[in-house]
Amino acid sequence: MKYKQKINIAIVGLGNIGSNLYKHLINNKQSIIEKNNVDFEIKYVAAKSKNKKRKIKIPKNKWLNNYLDASRLHDVDIVVELIGGADGAAKKLVYNSLLNKKHVITANKSLISKYGDDLALIAEKNKVNLEFEAAVAGGIPIIKTLKNNIFLNNISKISGILNGTTNYILTKMSEENLDFNEVINIAKSKGYTSDNEAELDIG
């Protein structure tokens, strides 16, 4: 079957989120292709450490020596940024990718909250997408809903816990009667948060 187009993806950051995304895309590739009528390939990956033990096997030819190459290579259409942190590597990657007319997907709450307006303007100027649904409300598809349906409604306020990590911590404290520091340590052990968010998910 001939599909509309072929999309090449680069995933930068192979912590808990990045590794599970890679695994999900590989294991469900045919289903995703058929539902969207678009073929895709994970062309490249990059992470802080190639030798870190992971539950996924990644071919050697997919590894980038320099993570910023994902923003420069001509055979990359979409850059998935899962490094974490508002500044440093994540900021460089996303800015460079948008400036080089690559679509960007990110789950980086810090980056979007600090630089979201600037990044959106760069994306609009270069006619590429900046998708950050995964950074809002623990991945609940609220951004798409608002974008597609907001003109039909008069929305003045949205309230609630719109952060997956916060929701986990508060739920754990409430249901298991644990104090804040205990839950924070549990969250760190599971990779949900860390002392230095910039190093949380680069892997």
PDB file of C-alpha atoms in Angstrom, residues 26-191:
ATOM      1  CA  ILE A  26       8.236   0.397  17.184  1.00  0.00           C
ATOM      2  CA  ASN A  27       5.709  -2.038  18.668  1.00  0.00           C
ATOM      3  CA  ASN A  28       2.677  -0.252  17.205  1.00  0.00           C
ATOM      4  CA  LYS A  29       4.178   1.026  13.975  1.00  0.00           C
ATOM      5  CA  GLN A  30       1.843  -0.726  11.533  1.00  0.00           C
ATOM      6  CA  SER A  31      -1.272   0.253  13.448  1.00  0.00           C
ATOM      7  CA  ILE A  32      -0.164   3.901  13.635  1.00  0.00           C
ATOM      8  CA  ILE A  33       0.633   3.928   9.909  1.00  0.00           C
ATOM      9  CA  GLU A  34      -2.717   2.453   8.922  1.00  0.00           C
ATOM     10  CA  LYS A  35      -4.741   4.785  11.150  1.00  0.00           C
ATOM     11  CA  ASN A  36      -2.973   7.911   9.890  1.00  0.00           C
ATOM     12  CA  ASN A  37      -2.203   6.848   6.311  1.00  0.00           C
ATOM     13  CA  VAL A  38       1.329   8.169   6.818  1.00  0.00           C
ATOM     14  CA  ASP A  39       4.456   6.037   6.957  1.00  0.00           C
ATOM     15  CA  PHE A  40       7.197   6.925   9.442  1.00  0.00           C
ATOM     16  CA  GLU A  41      10.621   5.881  10.619  1.00  0.00           C
ATOM     17  CA  ILE A  42      12.579   6.643  13.769  1.00  0.00           C
ATOM     18  CA  LYS A  43      15.604   7.787  11.826  1.00  0.00           C
ATOM     19  CA  TYR A  44      17.837   8.923  14.693  1.00  0.00           C
ATOM     20  CA  VAL A  45      18.088   8.986  18.461  1.00  0.00           C
ATOM     21  CA  ALA A  46      20.352  10.843  20.876  1.00  0.00           C
ATOM     22  CA  ALA A  47      20.884  10.729  24.625  1.00  0.00           C
ATOM     23  CA  LYS A  48      23.416  11.746  27.243  1.00  0.00           C
ATOM     24  CA  SER A  49      24.753   8.194  27.421  1.00  0.00           C
ATOM     25  CA  LYS A  50      24.732   5.580  24.668  1.00  0.00           C
ATOM     26  CA  ASN A  51      25.895   2.882  27.057  1.00  0.00           C
ATOM     27  CA  LYS A  52      23.204   3.269  29.699  1.00  0.00           C
ATOM     28  CA  LYS A  53      21.252   0.058  30.260  1.00  0.00           C
ATOM     29  CA  ARG A  54      17.837   0.337  28.649  1.00  0.00           C
ATOM     30  CA  LYS A  55      14.952  -2.057  28.087  1.00  0.00           C
ATOM     31  CA  ILE A  56      15.031  -1.281  24.381  1.00  0.00           C
ATOM     32  CA  LYS A  57      17.488  -2.258  21.670  1.00  0.00           C
ATOM     33  CA  ILE A  58      18.459   0.557  19.336  1.00  0.00           C
ATOM     34  CA  PRO A  59      20.522  -0.107  16.184  1.00  0.00           C
ATOM     35  CA  LYS A  60      23.926   1.578  16.233  1.00  0.00           C
ATOM     36  CA  ASN A  61      23.283   3.380  12.953  1.00  0.00           C
ATOM     37  CA  LYS A  62      20.438   5.373  14.535  1.00  0.00           C
ATOM     38  CA  TRP A  63      22.618   7.058  17.161  1.00  0.00           C
ATOM     39  CA  LEU A  64      23.696  10.658  16.642  1.00  0.00           C
ATOM     40  CA  ASN A  65      27.108  11.685  17.945  1.00  0.00           C
ATOM     41  CA  ASN A  66      25.834  15.228  18.519  1.00  0.00           C
ATOM     42  CA  TYR A  67      22.220  15.704  19.610  1.00  0.00           C
ATOM     43  CA  LEU A  68      22.035  19.034  17.759  1.00  0.00           C
ATOM     44  CA  ASP A  69      22.478  17.191  14.464  1.00  0.00           C
ATOM     45  CA  ALA A  70      18.795  16.287  14.809  1.00  0.00           C
ATOM     46  CA  SER A  71      18.003  19.946  14.170  1.00  0.00           C
ATOM     47  CA  ARG A  72      20.307  20.183  11.147  1.00  0.00           C
ATOM     48  CA  LEU A  73      20.056  16.977   9.129  1.00  0.00           C
ATOM     49  CA  HIS A  74      18.003  17.172   5.940  1.00  0.00           C
ATOM     50  CA  ASP A  75      16.466  13.728   6.441  1.00  0.00           C
ATOM     51  CA  VAL A  76      14.733  14.689   9.707  1.00  0.00           C
ATOM     52  CA  ASP A  77      11.166  15.987   9.530  1.00  0.00           C
ATOM     53  CA  ILE A  78      10.149  15.880  13.195  1.00  0.00           C
ATOM     54  CA  VAL A  79      12.314  16.394  16.274  1.00  0.00           C
ATOM     55  CA  VAL A  80      10.949  14.959  19.521  1.00  0.00           C
ATOM     56  CA  GLU A  81      12.577  16.767  22.457  1.00  0.00           C
ATOM     57  CA  LEU A  82      12.479  14.787  25.705  1.00  0.00           C
ATOM     58  CA  ILE A  83      15.564  16.181  27.405  1.00  0.00           C
ATOM     59  CA  GLY A  84      13.851  18.302  30.063  1.00  0.00           C
ATOM     60  CA  GLY A  85      14.744  21.655  31.578  1.00  0.00           C
ATOM     61  CA  ALA A  86      13.992  25.154  30.364  1.00  0.00           C
ATOM     62  CA  ASP A  87      17.502  26.044  29.261  1.00  0.00           C
ATOM     63  CA  GLY A  88      20.660  24.354  28.052  1.00  0.00           C
ATOM     64  CA  ALA A  89      20.396  21.402  25.668  1.00  0.00           C
ATOM     65  CA  ALA A  90      16.617  21.392  25.370  1.00  0.00           C
ATOM     66  CA  LYS A  91      16.376  25.072  24.528  1.00  0.00           C
ATOM     67  CA  LYS A  92      19.164  24.865  21.934  1.00  0.00           C
ATOM     68  CA  LEU A  93      17.602  21.844  20.269  1.00  0.00           C
ATOM     69  CA  VAL A  94      14.085  23.233  20.024  1.00  0.00           C
ATOM     70  CA  TYR A  95      15.121  26.720  18.892  1.00  0.00           C
ATOM     71  CA  ASN A  96      17.507  25.344  16.258  1.00  0.00           C
ATOM     72  CA  SER A  97      14.977  22.801  15.031  1.00  0.00           C
ATOM     73  CA  LEU A  98      12.263  25.405  14.504  1.00  0.00           C
ATOM     74  CA  LEU A  99      14.690  27.827  12.859  1.00  0.00           C
ATOM     75  CA  ASN A 100      15.735  25.018  10.502  1.00  0.00           C
ATOM     76  CA  LYS A 101      12.085  24.354   9.676  1.00  0.00           C
ATOM     77  CA  LYS A 102      11.693  21.094  11.561  1.00  0.00           C
ATOM     78  CA  HIS A 103       8.435  20.244  13.293  1.00  0.00           C
ATOM     79  CA  VAL A 104       8.929  19.851  17.049  1.00  0.00           C
ATOM     80  CA  ILE A 105       7.128  17.724  19.628  1.00  0.00           C
ATOM     81  CA  THR A 106       7.992  18.245  23.284  1.00  0.00           C
ATOM     82  CA  ALA A 107       6.828  17.119  26.714  1.00  0.00           C
ATOM     83  CA  ASN A 108       8.944  19.810  28.362  1.00  0.00           C
ATOM     84  CA  LYS A 109       6.779  21.809  30.780  1.00  0.00           C
ATOM     85  CA  SER A 110       9.631  24.085  31.879  1.00  0.00           C
ATOM     86  CA  LEU A 111      10.608  25.020  28.346  1.00  0.00           C
ATOM     87  CA  ILE A 112       7.069  25.771  27.213  1.00  0.00           C
ATOM     88  CA  SER A 113       6.190  27.789  30.314  1.00  0.00           C
ATOM     89  CA  LYS A 114       9.323  29.940  29.983  1.00  0.00           C
ATOM     90  CA  TYR A 115       9.766  30.265  26.210  1.00  0.00           C
ATOM     91  CA  GLY A 116       6.476  29.053  24.739  1.00  0.00           C
ATOM     92  CA  ASP A 117       5.449  32.409  23.250  1.00  0.00           C
ATOM     93  CA  ASP A 118       8.804  32.946  21.545  1.00  0.00           C
ATOM     94  CA  LEU A 119       8.892  29.381  20.239  1.00  0.00           C
ATOM     95  CA  ALA A 120       5.348  29.648  18.890  1.00  0.00           C
ATOM     96  CA  LEU A 121       6.271  32.789  16.954  1.00  0.00           C
ATOM     97  CA  ILE A 122       9.342  31.107  15.452  1.00  0.00           C
ATOM     98  CA  ALA A 123       7.260  28.067  14.486  1.00  0.00           C
ATOM     99  CA  GLU A 124       4.606  30.264  12.862  1.00  0.00           C
ATOM    100  CA  LYS A 125       7.215  32.281  10.987  1.00  0.00           C
ATOM    101  CA  ASN A 126       8.853  29.131   9.618  1.00  0.00           C
ATOM    102  CA  LYS A 127       5.531  27.403   8.928  1.00  0.00           C
ATOM    103  CA  VAL A 128       6.212  24.391  11.131  1.00  0.00           C
ATOM    104  CA  ASN A 129       4.343  22.869  14.057  1.00  0.00           C
ATOM    105  CA  LEU A 130       5.283  23.162  17.707  1.00  0.00           C
ATOM    106  CA  GLU A 131       3.308  20.447  19.488  1.00  0.00           C
ATOM    107  CA  PHE A 132       3.359  20.442  23.287  1.00  0.00           C
ATOM    108  CA  GLU A 133       0.211  18.512  24.224  1.00  0.00           C
ATOM    109  CA  ALA A 134       2.331  16.057  26.244  1.00  0.00           C
ATOM    110  CA  ALA A 135       3.562  18.926  28.442  1.00  0.00           C
ATOM    111  CA  VAL A 136       0.062  19.922  29.573  1.00  0.00           C
ATOM    112  CA  ALA A 137      -2.371  18.190  31.924  1.00  0.00           C
ATOM    113  CA  GLY A 138      -0.366  14.969  32.064  1.00  0.00           C
ATOM    114  CA  GLY A 139      -0.927  14.361  28.363  1.00  0.00           C
ATOM    115  CA  ILE A 140      -4.725  14.768  28.437  1.00  0.00           C
ATOM    116  CA  PRO A 141      -5.602  16.059  24.931  1.00  0.00           C
ATOM    117  CA  ILE A 142      -6.835  19.431  26.143  1.00  0.00           C
ATOM    118  CA  ILE A 143      -4.786  21.651  23.801  1.00  0.00           C
ATOM    119  CA  LYS A 144      -6.187  20.036  20.660  1.00  0.00           C
ATOM    120  CA  THR A 145      -9.697  20.283  22.076  1.00  0.00           C
ATOM    121  CA  LEU A 146      -9.309  23.990  22.781  1.00  0.00           C
ATOM    122  CA  LYS A 147      -7.724  24.679  19.392  1.00  0.00           C
ATOM    123  CA  ASN A 148     -10.423  22.854  17.482  1.00  0.00           C
ATOM    124  CA  ASN A 149     -13.477  23.849  19.514  1.00  0.00           C
ATOM    125  CA  ILE A 150     -12.741  27.133  21.250  1.00  0.00           C
ATOM    126  CA  PHE A 151     -14.507  29.179  18.570  1.00  0.00           C
ATOM    127  CA  LEU A 152     -17.745  27.365  19.433  1.00  0.00           C
ATOM    128  CA  ASN A 153     -17.587  28.221  23.124  1.00  0.00           C
ATOM    129  CA  ASN A 154     -17.034  31.113  25.471  1.00  0.00           C
ATOM    130  CA  ILE A 155     -14.333  29.721  27.774  1.00  0.00           C
ATOM    131  CA  SER A 156     -13.271  32.105  30.532  1.00  0.00           C
ATOM    132  CA  LYS A 157     -11.454  29.778  32.907  1.00  0.00           C
ATOM    133  CA  ILE A 158      -9.941  26.306  33.225  1.00  0.00           C
ATOM    134  CA  SER A 159      -9.133  25.020  36.698  1.00  0.00           C
ATOM    135  CA  GLY A 160      -7.719  21.805  38.098  1.00  0.00           C
ATOM    136  CA  ILE A 161      -4.432  19.972  38.531  1.00  0.00           C
ATOM    137  CA  LEU A 162      -3.008  20.259  35.043  1.00  0.00           C
ATOM    138  CA  ASN A 163       0.298  18.572  35.761  1.00  0.00           C
ATOM    139  CA  GLY A 164       0.845  14.812  35.826  1.00  0.00           C
ATOM    140  CA  THR A 165       3.652  14.908  38.394  1.00  0.00           C
ATOM    141  CA  THR A 166       1.692  17.122  40.786  1.00  0.00           C
ATOM    142  CA  ASN A 167      -1.353  14.917  40.393  1.00  0.00           C
ATOM    143  CA  TYR A 168       0.712  11.823  41.230  1.00  0.00           C
ATOM    144  CA  ILE A 169       2.224  13.449  44.324  1.00  0.00           C
ATOM    145  CA  LEU A 170      -1.062  14.790  45.715  1.00  0.00           C
ATOM    146  CA  THR A 171      -2.910  11.532  45.035  1.00  0.00           C
ATOM    147  CA  LYS A 172      -0.178   9.485  46.707  1.00  0.00           C
ATOM    148  CA  MET A 173      -0.202  11.764  49.764  1.00  0.00           C
ATOM    149  CA  SER A 174      -3.973  11.571  50.052  1.00  0.00           C
ATOM    150  CA  GLU A 175      -4.536   7.872  49.421  1.00  0.00           C
ATOM    151  CA  GLU A 176      -1.528   6.481  51.319  1.00  0.00           C
ATOM    152  CA  ASN A 177      -1.234   9.158  54.026  1.00  0.00           C
ATOM    153  CA  LEU A 178       2.406   9.871  53.152  1.00  0.00           C
ATOM    154  CA  ASP A 179       4.165  13.168  53.725  1.00  0.00           C
ATOM    155  CA  PHE A 180       5.452  15.336  50.910  1.00  0.00           C
ATOM    156  CA  ASN A 181       9.130  14.384  51.207  1.00  0.00           C
ATOM    157  CA  GLU A 182       8.325  10.673  51.163  1.00  0.00           C
ATOM    158  CA  VAL A 183       6.289  11.008  47.985  1.00  0.00           C
ATOM    159  CA  ILE A 184       8.923  13.179  46.327  1.00  0.00           C
ATOM    160  CA  ASN A 185      11.496  10.444  46.922  1.00  0.00           C
ATOM    161  CA  ILE A 186       9.152   7.840  45.447  1.00  0.00           C
ATOM    162  CA  ALA A 187       8.536  10.087  42.426  1.00  0.00           C
ATOM    163  CA  LYS A 188      12.300  10.507  41.954  1.00  0.00           C
ATOM    164  CA  SER A 189      12.866   6.751  42.115  1.00  0.00           C
ATOM    165  CA  LYS A 190      10.286   6.280  39.355  1.00  0.00           C
ATOM    166  CA  GLY A 191      11.806   9.022  37.222  1.00  0.00           C
TER     167      GLY A 191
END
